Short mmCIF file of C-alpha atoms in Angstrom, two decimals:
data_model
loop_
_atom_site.label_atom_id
_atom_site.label_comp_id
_atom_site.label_asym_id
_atom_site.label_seq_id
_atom_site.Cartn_x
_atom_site.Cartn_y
_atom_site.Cartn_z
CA UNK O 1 61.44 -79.94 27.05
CA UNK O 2 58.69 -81.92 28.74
CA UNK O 3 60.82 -84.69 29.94
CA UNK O 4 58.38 -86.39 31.57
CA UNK O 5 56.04 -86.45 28.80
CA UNK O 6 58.04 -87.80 26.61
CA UNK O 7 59.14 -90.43 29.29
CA UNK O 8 55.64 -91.67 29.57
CA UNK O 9 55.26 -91.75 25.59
CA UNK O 10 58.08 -93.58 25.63
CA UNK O 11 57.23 -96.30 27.94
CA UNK O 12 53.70 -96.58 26.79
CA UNK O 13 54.79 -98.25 23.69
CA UNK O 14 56.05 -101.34 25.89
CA UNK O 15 52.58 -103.29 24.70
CA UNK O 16 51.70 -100.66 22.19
CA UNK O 17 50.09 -103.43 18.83
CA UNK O 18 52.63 -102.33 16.95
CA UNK O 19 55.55 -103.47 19.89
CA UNK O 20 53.48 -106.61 19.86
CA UNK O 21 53.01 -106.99 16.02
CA UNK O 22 56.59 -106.42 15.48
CA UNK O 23 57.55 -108.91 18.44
CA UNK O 24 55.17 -111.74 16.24
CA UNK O 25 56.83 -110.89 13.00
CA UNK O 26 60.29 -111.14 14.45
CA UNK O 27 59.46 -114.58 16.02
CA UNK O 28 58.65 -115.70 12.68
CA UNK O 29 61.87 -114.43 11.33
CA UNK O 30 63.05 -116.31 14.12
CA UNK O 31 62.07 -119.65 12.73
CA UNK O 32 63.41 -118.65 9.56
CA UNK O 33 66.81 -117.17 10.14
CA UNK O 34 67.35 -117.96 13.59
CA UNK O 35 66.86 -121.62 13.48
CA UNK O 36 66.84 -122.90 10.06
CA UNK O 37 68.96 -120.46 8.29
CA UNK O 38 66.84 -119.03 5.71
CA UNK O 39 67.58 -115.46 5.04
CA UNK O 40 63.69 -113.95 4.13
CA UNK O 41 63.93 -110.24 3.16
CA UNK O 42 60.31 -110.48 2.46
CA UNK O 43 58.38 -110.52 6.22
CA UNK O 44 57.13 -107.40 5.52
CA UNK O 45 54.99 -109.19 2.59
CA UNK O 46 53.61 -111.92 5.42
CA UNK O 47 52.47 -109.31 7.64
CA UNK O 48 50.83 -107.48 4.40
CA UNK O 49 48.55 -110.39 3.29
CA UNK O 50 47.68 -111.74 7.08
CA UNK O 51 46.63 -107.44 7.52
CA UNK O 52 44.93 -107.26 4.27
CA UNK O 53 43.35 -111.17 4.43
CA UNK O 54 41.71 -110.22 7.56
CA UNK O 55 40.49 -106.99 6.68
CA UNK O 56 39.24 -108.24 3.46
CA UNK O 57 37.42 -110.92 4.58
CA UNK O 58 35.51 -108.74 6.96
CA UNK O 59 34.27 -105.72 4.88
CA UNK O 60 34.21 -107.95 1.38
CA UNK O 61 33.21 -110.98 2.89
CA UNK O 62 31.21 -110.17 6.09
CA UNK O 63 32.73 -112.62 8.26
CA UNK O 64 33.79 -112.23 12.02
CA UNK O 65 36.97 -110.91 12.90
CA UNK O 66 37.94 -114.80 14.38
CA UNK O 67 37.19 -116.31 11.40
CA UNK O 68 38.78 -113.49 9.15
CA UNK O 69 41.78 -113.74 11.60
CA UNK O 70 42.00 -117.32 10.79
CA UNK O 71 41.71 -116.63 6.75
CA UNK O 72 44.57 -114.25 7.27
CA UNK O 73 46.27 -116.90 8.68
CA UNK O 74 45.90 -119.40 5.70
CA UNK O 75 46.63 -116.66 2.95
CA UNK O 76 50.08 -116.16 4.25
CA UNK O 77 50.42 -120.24 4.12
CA UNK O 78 49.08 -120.52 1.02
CA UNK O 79 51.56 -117.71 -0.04
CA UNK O 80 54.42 -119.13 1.98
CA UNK O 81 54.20 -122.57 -0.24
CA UNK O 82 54.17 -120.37 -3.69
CA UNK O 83 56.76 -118.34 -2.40
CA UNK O 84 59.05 -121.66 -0.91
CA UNK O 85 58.34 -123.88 -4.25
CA UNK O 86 60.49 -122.36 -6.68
CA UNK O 87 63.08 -120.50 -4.14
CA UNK O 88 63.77 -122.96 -1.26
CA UNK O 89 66.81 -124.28 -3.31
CA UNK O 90 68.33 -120.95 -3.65
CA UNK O 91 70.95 -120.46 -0.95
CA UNK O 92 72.03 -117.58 0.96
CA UNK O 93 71.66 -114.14 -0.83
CA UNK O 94 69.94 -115.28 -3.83
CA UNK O 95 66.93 -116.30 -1.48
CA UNK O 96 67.05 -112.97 -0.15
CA UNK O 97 66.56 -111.55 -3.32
CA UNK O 98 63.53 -113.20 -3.95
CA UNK O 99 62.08 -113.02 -1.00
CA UNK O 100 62.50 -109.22 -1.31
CA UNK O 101 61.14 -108.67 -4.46
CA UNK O 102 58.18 -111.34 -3.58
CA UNK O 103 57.16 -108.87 -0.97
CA UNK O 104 57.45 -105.74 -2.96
CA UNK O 105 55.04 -107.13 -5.30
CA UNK O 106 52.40 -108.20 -3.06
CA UNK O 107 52.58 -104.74 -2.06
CA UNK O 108 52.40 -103.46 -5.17
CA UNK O 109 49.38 -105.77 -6.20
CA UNK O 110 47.90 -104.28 -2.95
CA UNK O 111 48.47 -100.90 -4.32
CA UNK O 112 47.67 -100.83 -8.27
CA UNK O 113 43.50 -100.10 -9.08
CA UNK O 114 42.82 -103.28 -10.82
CA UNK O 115 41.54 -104.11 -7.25
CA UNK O 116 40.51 -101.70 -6.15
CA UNK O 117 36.85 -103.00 -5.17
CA UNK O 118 38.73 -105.05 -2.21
CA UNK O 119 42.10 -103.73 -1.61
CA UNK O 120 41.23 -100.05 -1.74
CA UNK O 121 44.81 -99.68 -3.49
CA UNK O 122 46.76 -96.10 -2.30
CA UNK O 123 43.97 -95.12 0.04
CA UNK O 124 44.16 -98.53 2.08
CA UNK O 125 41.21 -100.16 3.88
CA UNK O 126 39.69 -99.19 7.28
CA UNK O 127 35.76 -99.69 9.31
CA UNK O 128 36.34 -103.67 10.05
CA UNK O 129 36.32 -102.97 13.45
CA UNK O 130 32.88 -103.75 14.27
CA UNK O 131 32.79 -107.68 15.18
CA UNK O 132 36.10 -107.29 16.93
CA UNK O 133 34.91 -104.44 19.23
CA UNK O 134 31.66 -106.36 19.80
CA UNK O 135 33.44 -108.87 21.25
CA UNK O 136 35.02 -106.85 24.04
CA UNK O 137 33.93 -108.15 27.03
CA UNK O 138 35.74 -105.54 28.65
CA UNK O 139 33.21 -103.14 30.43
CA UNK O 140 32.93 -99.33 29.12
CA UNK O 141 35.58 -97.44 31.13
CA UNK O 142 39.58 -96.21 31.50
CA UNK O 143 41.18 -98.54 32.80
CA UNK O 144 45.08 -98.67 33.93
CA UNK O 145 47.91 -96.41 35.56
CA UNK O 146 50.58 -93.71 34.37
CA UNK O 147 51.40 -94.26 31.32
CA UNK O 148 49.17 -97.39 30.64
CA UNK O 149 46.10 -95.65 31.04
CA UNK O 150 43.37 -97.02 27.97
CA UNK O 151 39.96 -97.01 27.37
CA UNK O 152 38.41 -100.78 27.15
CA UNK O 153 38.50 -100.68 23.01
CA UNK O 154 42.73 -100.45 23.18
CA UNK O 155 43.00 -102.90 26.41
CA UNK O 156 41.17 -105.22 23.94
CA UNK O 157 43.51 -104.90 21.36
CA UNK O 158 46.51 -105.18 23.73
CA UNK O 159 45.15 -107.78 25.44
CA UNK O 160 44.32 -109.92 22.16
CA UNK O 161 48.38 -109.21 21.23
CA UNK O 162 49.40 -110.45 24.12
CA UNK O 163 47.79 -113.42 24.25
CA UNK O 164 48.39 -114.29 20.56
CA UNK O 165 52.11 -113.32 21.36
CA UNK O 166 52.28 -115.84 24.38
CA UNK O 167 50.64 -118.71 22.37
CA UNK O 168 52.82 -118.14 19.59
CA UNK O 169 56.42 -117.95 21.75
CA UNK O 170 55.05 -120.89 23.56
CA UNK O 171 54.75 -123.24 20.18
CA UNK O 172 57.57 -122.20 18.73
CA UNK O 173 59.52 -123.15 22.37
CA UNK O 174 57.79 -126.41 22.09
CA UNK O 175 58.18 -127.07 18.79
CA UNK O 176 62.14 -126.17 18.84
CA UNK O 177 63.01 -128.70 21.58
CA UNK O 178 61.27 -131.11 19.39
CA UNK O 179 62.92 -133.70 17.25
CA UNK O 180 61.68 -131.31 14.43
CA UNK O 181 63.37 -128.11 16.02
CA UNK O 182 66.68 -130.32 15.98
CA UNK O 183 67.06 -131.24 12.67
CA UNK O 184 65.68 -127.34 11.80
CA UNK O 185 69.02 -126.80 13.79
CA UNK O 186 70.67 -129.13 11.85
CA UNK O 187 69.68 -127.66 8.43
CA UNK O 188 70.62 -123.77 9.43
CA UNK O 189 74.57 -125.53 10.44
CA UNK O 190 75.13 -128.11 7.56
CA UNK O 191 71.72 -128.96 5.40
CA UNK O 192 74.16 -131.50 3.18
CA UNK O 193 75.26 -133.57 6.63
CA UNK O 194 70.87 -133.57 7.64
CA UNK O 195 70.22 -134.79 3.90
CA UNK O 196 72.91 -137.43 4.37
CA UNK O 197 70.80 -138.60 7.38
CA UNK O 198 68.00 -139.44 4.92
CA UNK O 199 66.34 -136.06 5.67
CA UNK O 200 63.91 -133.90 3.38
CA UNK O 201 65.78 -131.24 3.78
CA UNK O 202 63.60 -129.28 1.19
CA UNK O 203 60.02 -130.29 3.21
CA UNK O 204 61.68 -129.25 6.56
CA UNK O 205 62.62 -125.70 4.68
CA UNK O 206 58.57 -125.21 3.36
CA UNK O 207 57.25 -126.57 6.84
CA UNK O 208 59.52 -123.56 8.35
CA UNK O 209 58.50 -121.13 6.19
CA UNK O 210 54.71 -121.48 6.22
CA UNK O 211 55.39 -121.54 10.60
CA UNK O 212 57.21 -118.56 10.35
CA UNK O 213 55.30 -116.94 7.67
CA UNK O 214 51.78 -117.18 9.34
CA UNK O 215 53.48 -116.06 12.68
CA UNK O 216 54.64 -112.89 10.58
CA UNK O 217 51.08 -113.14 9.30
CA UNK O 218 49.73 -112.81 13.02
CA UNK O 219 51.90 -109.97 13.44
CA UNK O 220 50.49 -107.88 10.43
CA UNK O 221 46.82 -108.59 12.00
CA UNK O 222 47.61 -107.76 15.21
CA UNK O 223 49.25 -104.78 14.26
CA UNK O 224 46.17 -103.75 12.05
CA UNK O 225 43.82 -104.25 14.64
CA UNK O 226 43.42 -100.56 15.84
CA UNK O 227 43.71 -98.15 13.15
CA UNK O 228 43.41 -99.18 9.52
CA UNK O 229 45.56 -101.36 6.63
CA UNK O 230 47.42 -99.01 4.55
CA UNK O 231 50.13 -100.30 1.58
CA UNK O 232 52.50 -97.40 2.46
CA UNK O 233 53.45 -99.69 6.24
CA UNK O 234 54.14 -102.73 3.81
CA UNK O 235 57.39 -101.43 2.29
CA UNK O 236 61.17 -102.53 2.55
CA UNK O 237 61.74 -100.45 5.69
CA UNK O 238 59.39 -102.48 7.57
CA UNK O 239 61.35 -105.81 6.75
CA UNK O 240 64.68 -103.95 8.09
CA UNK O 241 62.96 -102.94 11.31
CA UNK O 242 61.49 -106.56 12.13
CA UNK O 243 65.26 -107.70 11.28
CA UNK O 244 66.66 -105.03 13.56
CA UNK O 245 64.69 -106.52 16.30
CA UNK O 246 65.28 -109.90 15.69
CA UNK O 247 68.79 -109.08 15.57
CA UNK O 248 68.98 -107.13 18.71
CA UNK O 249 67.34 -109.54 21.27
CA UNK O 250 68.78 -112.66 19.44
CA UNK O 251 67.95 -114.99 16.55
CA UNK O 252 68.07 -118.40 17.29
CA UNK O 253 66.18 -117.74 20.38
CA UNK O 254 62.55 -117.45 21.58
CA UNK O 255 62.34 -114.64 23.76
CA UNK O 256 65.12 -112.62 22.11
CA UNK O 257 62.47 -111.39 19.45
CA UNK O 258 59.81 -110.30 22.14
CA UNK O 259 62.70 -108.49 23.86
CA UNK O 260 64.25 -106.91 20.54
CA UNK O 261 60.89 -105.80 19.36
CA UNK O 262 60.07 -104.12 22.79
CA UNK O 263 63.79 -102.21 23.25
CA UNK O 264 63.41 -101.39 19.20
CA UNK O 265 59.60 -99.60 19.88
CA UNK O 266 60.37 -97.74 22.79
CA UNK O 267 63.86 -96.56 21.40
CA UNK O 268 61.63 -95.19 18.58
CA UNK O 269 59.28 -93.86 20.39
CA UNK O 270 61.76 -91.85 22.59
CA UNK O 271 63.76 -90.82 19.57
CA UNK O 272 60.40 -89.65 17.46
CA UNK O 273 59.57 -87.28 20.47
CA UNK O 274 63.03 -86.25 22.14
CA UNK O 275 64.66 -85.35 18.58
CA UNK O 276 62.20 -82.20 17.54
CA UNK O 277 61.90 -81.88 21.13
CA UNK O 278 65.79 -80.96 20.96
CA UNK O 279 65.37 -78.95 17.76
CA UNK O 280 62.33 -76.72 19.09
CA UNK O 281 64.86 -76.26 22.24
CA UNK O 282 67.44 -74.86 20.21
CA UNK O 283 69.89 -77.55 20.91
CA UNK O 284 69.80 -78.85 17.29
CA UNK O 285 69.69 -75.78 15.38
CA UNK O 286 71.13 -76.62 12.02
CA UNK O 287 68.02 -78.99 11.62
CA UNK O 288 64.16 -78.90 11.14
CA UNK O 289 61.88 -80.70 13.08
CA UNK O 290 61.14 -83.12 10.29
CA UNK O 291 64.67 -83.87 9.60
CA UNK O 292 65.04 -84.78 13.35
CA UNK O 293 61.92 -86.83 12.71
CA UNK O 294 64.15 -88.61 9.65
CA UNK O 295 67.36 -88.51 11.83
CA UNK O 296 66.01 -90.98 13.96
CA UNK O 297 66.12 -93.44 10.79
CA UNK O 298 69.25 -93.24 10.18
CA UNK O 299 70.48 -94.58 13.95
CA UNK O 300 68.28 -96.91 13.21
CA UNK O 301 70.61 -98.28 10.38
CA UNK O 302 73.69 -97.23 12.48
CA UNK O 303 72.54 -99.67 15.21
CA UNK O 304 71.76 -102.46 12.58
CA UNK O 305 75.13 -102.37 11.56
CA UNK O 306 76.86 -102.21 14.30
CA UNK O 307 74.94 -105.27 16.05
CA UNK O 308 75.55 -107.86 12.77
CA UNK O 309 79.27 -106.44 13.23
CA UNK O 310 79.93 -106.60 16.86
CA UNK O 311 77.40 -108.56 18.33
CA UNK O 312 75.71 -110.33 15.73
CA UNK O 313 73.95 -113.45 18.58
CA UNK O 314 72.23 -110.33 20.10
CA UNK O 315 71.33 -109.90 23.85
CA UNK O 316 69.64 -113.38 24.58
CA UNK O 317 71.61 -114.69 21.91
CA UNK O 318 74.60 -117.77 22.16
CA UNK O 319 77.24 -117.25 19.94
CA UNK O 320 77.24 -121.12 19.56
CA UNK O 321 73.98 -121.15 18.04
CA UNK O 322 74.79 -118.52 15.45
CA UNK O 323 78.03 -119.95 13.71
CA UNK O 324 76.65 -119.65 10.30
CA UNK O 325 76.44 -115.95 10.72
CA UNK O 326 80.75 -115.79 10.41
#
């Protein structure tokens, strides 16, 4: 086993885009979950229409990636107001019910051939990279150390996810030591006692889904960004491994998701590698290599578990601020 291989694998997924994408989408679950209480099921359909919005509106449209990025951005709001209309009343698990299915069929419309002219349905979209490379002011080269060694196309990228993941924490830090935050606070504990305070409760509930929504959104671009937009990414799982994240750093907090995200990617990333590694060593011999690739899955959902049961506030987390998870 090449240890140190699989070491530097490992920790070059700290500010891989999908680390970062996922660390956007779980701040968005933040704002829903974490500080206002709504349980969405469905970020896994925000980070589908910001991916496909963008991409769309570059190869359909023939607009620049800023622009597109800002389209993206406005889809999932759009969507988050459609979606938050009819289900904002619901409570608890009927929400996440919706919200689940709500995502499943964005993916699906993603997926069926009726648009297939702009979506590319099962085959997925890909070559909108042109305006967002062109931008790179980063000069032709490899740039880095160790394990963080890119060429100036995937500093780019990184570097675009980290900002966007810096502005975003930074807003929703602002925004949730506001007089808004507070009474976002106050809905997640007891929305009855904010409405009896003269509070909208049901505004406050669509103005934190479209925030977390088109934060999810950003994720789905970001995440997009080097490779291509495939519906097969978009399904259920996804939504479990954002929550898995969100759980693990902490909920009602702002850096708990960042940190969650990042201990959730590199976990993966050492499990994906270390797993056949052990198989093709002969110290998991009753297994293939691809059912060490699966087995890594299933911890996953082990670990999900056993953080809601044991320590459902997470590492960054206050058990204070969580009460409404008993």
């Amino acid at each position: 086993m090449d240890w140190l291989q699989i070491l530097s694998n490992s920790a070059s997924s700290i500010i891989s885009p999908a680390t970062l994408g996922y660390a956007l989408a779980a701040l968005g679950l933040a704002v829903h979950f974490g500080y206002t209480g709504l349980i969405n099921m469905g970020i896994a359909g925000f980070m589908a229409i910001g991916a496909y919005g963008y991409a769309i509106s570059v190869l359909t449209f023939g607009l620049e990636w800023w622009l597109a990025a800002i389209l993206g951005l406005v889809a999932s709001a759009i969507f988050a107001v459609i979606l938050g209309i009819p289900t904002l009343r619901l409570r608890g698990d009927y929400l996440a019910i919706v919200t689940i299915a709500a995502a499943e069929v964005v993916r699906l419309l993603f997926l069926t051939t009726a648009f297939d002219e702009f979506t590319g349905s099962a085959d997925g979209l890909s070559g909108y990279h042109s305006s967002f490379r062109a931008a790179n002011p980063i000069p032709t080269g490899t740039y880095g150390f160790g394990p963080w060694t890119y060429n100036e196309t995937q500093w780019w990228v990184r570097i675009m996810g980290i900002v966007t993941l810096a502005i975003a924490a930074l807003v929703v830090w602002m925004l949730m030591r506001s007089p808004w935050g507070r009474v976002l606070k106050g809905v997640r504990e007891d929305e009855d006692a904010v409405r009896s305070l003269g509070k909208n409760v049901y505004a406050y509930k669509m103005q934190s889904l479209v925030l977390g929504g088109v934060l999810a959104a950003a994720g789905g671009i970001v995440y997009a960004l080097p490779s291509a937009v495939s519906p097969g990414v978009y399904v259920t799982s996804l939504t479990f491994f954002v929550w898995t994240a969100l759980l693990l750093g902490g909920a009602a907090t702002v850096f708990g998701p960042i940190l969650g995200s990042l201990i959730f990617w590199v976990l993966q990333t050492f499990l994906s590698n270390v797993l056949p590694a052990l198989v093709q060593a002969g110290v998991l011999p009753f297994m293939s290599q691809i059912q060490a690739g699966t087995l890594r899955f299933i911890l996953v959902g082990v670990a999900l578990m056993l953080l809601v049961i044991f320590m459902p506030q997470g590492i960054l987390g206050n058990k204070k601020e969580l009460t409404f998870v008993k």
